[in-house]
Amino acid sequence: QLQLVESGGGLVQAGGSLRLSCAASGSTLDNYAIGWFRRTPGKTREGVSCISGSGTVTAYAPSLKGRFTISRDYSKRTVYLQMNSLNPDDTGAYYCAAQWNPDPYKCAALLQKGPYDAWGQGIPVTVSS
């Protein structure tokens, strides 16, 4: 019943920024950890970042920490991924996913394994050189 829809992708020049949004419908996100994943050419799915139900615990792929920031707005039922200093290697399809987790201070497991309760449809991000 929970549905996620991403928005905010598109084309950006190297060095630029994008903010991706993951909007939920059908349920609140109170008890879900939310993560962002991406699939880039020639690579398997990569966990980008996650945020716990409380919003106080986050995790990032080590190579992305410092450039990407995840946050959530409970009133809008939306999770954001702010992406800065983008480079062409960031080009790919980006997905958000929800994982039921009653522990409001954990999210890292979401980046490692499922099950997942909902996936967004994915949005393209293209970084030009």
C-alpha positions as a printed Julia matrix, in Angstrom:
129×3 Matrix{Float64}:
  0.0    0.0     0.0
  2.89   2.34    0.69
  4.02   4.0    -2.51
  7.1    6.08   -3.16
  7.62   8.51   -6.0
 10.91  10.21   -6.76
 11.34  13.58   -8.37
 14.04  16.16   -8.92
 16.3   14.3   -11.28
 17.51  15.6   -14.58
 20.54  17.01  -16.3
 23.2   18.99  -14.49
 26.7   20.09  -15.32
 29.69  18.73  -13.47
 30.16  20.55  -10.21
 26.49  21.34   -9.92
 23.83  20.18   -7.49
 20.49  18.43   -7.48
 17.99  17.68   -4.76
 16.05  14.49   -5.16
 12.71  14.02   -3.41
 11.05  10.79   -2.36
  7.39  11.37   -1.56
  5.27   8.77    0.2
  1.58   8.06   -0.17
 -0.71   5.47    1.35
  1.09   5.53    4.69
  3.18   7.71    6.93
  6.89   7.01    7.15
  7.08   7.02   10.95
  8.28   3.44   11.28
 10.3    3.16    8.12
 13.93   3.62    7.46
 14.35   5.21    4.05
 17.26   4.73    1.72
 18.51   5.95   -1.6
 20.12   3.6    -4.09
 21.56   4.06   -7.51
 22.48   2.0   -10.52
 25.25   3.41  -12.66
 26.52   1.98  -15.95
 28.5   -1.2   -15.52
 27.87  -1.42  -11.78
 25.54  -3.3    -9.5
 23.01  -1.52   -7.37
 24.73   0.67   -4.81
 23.4    1.88   -1.51
 23.85   5.64   -1.43
 22.43   6.77    1.89
 19.78   6.03    4.48
 17.97   7.76    7.29
 16.34   6.2    10.33
 12.76   6.62   11.44
 13.71   9.26   13.98
 15.68  11.17   11.38
 18.64  11.32   13.72
 20.71   8.45   12.36
 22.06   8.48    8.83
 24.56   6.49    6.83
 26.35   7.07    3.56
 28.44   5.17    1.12
 31.98   6.08    2.18
 32.87   7.52   -1.2
 29.85   9.82   -1.14
 29.96  11.15    2.37
 30.59  14.86    2.31
 28.93  15.41   -1.06
 25.5   13.9    -0.42
 23.13  14.69    2.45
 19.93  12.87    3.33
 17.09  14.42    5.3
 13.38  13.95    5.9
 10.34  16.14    6.39
  7.71  14.27    8.37
  4.92  16.71    7.68
  5.44  16.35    3.94
  6.09  12.61    4.1
  9.15  13.23    2.02
 12.8   12.23    2.16
 15.38  14.27    0.32
 18.8   13.6    -1.07
 20.88  16.7    -1.6
 23.66  15.99   -4.07
 26.48  18.47   -4.41
 29.69  18.59   -6.42
 28.29  16.15   -8.93
 30.57  14.52  -11.44
 29.89  12.34  -14.49
 30.44   9.18  -12.44
 27.26  10.04  -10.55
 25.21   9.57  -13.69
 22.63   6.84  -13.35
 19.2    5.89  -12.12
 18.36   6.78   -8.52
 15.78   4.96   -6.42
 14.37   5.41   -2.96
 13.18   2.48   -0.87
 11.44   1.95    2.45
 12.13  -0.74    5.01
  9.93  -1.32    8.05
 12.03  -0.78   11.14
 10.49  -0.15   14.55
 13.89   0.92   15.89
 13.9    4.66   15.24
 17.67   4.85   15.48
 18.8    2.36   12.88
 18.94   2.34    9.11
 22.23   0.83    7.95
 20.74  -2.62    7.41
 18.56  -1.18    4.67
 21.63  -0.45    2.56
 22.83  -4.02    2.86
 19.79  -6.21    2.39
 16.06  -6.41    2.09
 13.28  -7.03    2.31
 11.98  -3.67    1.21
  8.4   -2.6     1.64
  8.31  -0.16   -1.24
 10.43   1.13   -4.09
 10.14   4.24   -6.13
 10.11   3.98   -9.88
 13.56   5.45  -10.27
 14.6    8.73  -11.85
 17.53   9.48  -14.12
 20.37  11.75  -13.13
 22.75  12.81  -15.86
 25.89  14.79  -15.11
 27.55  16.29  -18.12
 31.24  17.02  -18.4
